[in-house]
Short mmCIF file of C-alpha atoms in Angstrom, two decimals:
data_model
loop_
_atom_site.label_atom_id
_atom_site.label_comp_id
_atom_site.label_asym_id
_atom_site.label_seq_id
_atom_site.Cartn_x
_atom_site.Cartn_y
_atom_site.Cartn_z
CA UNK A 25 0.01 -0.07 0.08
CA UNK A 26 2.82 2.33 0.67
CA UNK A 27 4.07 1.85 -2.99
CA UNK A 28 0.86 3.40 -4.35
CA UNK A 29 1.36 6.55 -2.33
CA UNK A 30 4.95 6.98 -3.46
CA UNK A 31 3.85 6.38 -7.14
CA UNK A 32 0.91 8.95 -6.50
CA UNK A 33 3.13 11.45 -5.16
CA UNK A 34 5.85 11.33 -7.78
CA UNK A 35 3.10 11.55 -10.53
CA UNK A 36 1.51 14.56 -8.92
CA UNK A 37 4.75 16.23 -8.52
CA UNK A 38 5.92 15.55 -12.19
CA UNK A 39 2.47 16.70 -13.65
CA UNK A 40 2.36 19.73 -11.55
CA UNK A 41 5.91 20.64 -12.49
CA UNK A 42 5.19 20.15 -16.26
CA UNK A 43 2.04 22.21 -16.15
CA UNK A 44 3.75 24.87 -14.40
CA UNK A 45 6.63 24.85 -16.75
CA UNK A 46 4.61 25.06 -19.83
CA UNK A 47 1.96 27.73 -18.87
CA UNK A 48 3.82 29.99 -16.42
CA UNK A 49 5.14 32.31 -19.15
CA UNK A 50 1.69 32.25 -20.85
CA UNK A 51 -0.08 33.48 -17.89
CA UNK A 52 2.42 36.20 -16.91
CA UNK A 53 1.96 37.73 -20.16
CA UNK A 54 -1.77 37.39 -20.30
CA UNK A 55 -2.21 39.09 -16.91
CA UNK A 56 0.73 41.58 -17.02
CA UNK A 57 3.31 42.20 -14.49
CA UNK A 58 1.42 44.44 -12.34
CA UNK A 59 -1.43 42.01 -11.82
CA UNK A 60 0.80 39.01 -11.69
CA UNK A 61 2.50 40.35 -8.64
CA UNK A 62 -0.82 40.36 -6.71
CA UNK A 63 -1.25 37.28 -4.46
CA UNK A 64 -4.75 36.62 -5.54
CA UNK A 65 -3.79 36.12 -9.12
CA UNK A 66 -0.96 33.67 -8.37
CA UNK A 67 -3.29 31.96 -5.71
CA UNK A 68 -5.86 31.36 -8.41
CA UNK A 69 -2.99 30.19 -10.66
CA UNK A 70 -1.48 27.70 -8.29
CA UNK A 71 -5.03 26.53 -7.48
CA UNK A 72 -5.24 25.51 -11.12
CA UNK A 73 -2.00 23.74 -11.06
CA UNK A 74 -3.15 21.68 -8.14
CA UNK A 75 -6.39 20.93 -9.65
CA UNK A 76 -4.59 19.76 -12.88
CA UNK A 77 -2.02 17.83 -10.97
CA UNK A 78 -4.85 16.11 -8.95
CA UNK A 79 -6.77 15.36 -11.99
CA UNK A 80 -3.48 14.04 -13.98
CA UNK A 81 -2.58 11.89 -11.22
CA UNK A 82 -6.11 10.16 -10.87
CA UNK A 83 -5.96 9.79 -14.58
CA UNK A 84 -2.44 8.31 -14.82
CA UNK A 85 -3.29 5.72 -11.80
CA UNK A 86 -6.63 4.71 -13.34
CA UNK A 87 -4.65 3.81 -16.60
CA UNK A 88 -1.94 1.89 -14.69
CA UNK A 89 -4.67 -0.06 -12.80
CA UNK A 90 -6.68 -0.54 -16.04
CA UNK A 91 -3.58 -1.93 -17.81
CA UNK A 92 -2.74 -4.11 -14.84
CA UNK A 93 0.75 -2.59 -14.34
CA UNK A 94 -0.47 -1.36 -10.79
CA UNK A 95 -2.79 -3.14 -8.47
CA UNK A 96 -4.39 -1.71 -5.45
#
């Protein structure tokens, strides 16, 4: 059971990092530097990163279970 948690945390970190790396520049340009420096804008952005990371992790774990690579 501990193995599933380690895999889930690693997948979450990887997906969140990739999403952050890909979208950070776009959203900074979209909002502008003045608005981007406000905490509410960044909080909204990081909330989206966490949601995408969680959804992506659940999807990857579902695919691993469906393909019988991972059993839990």
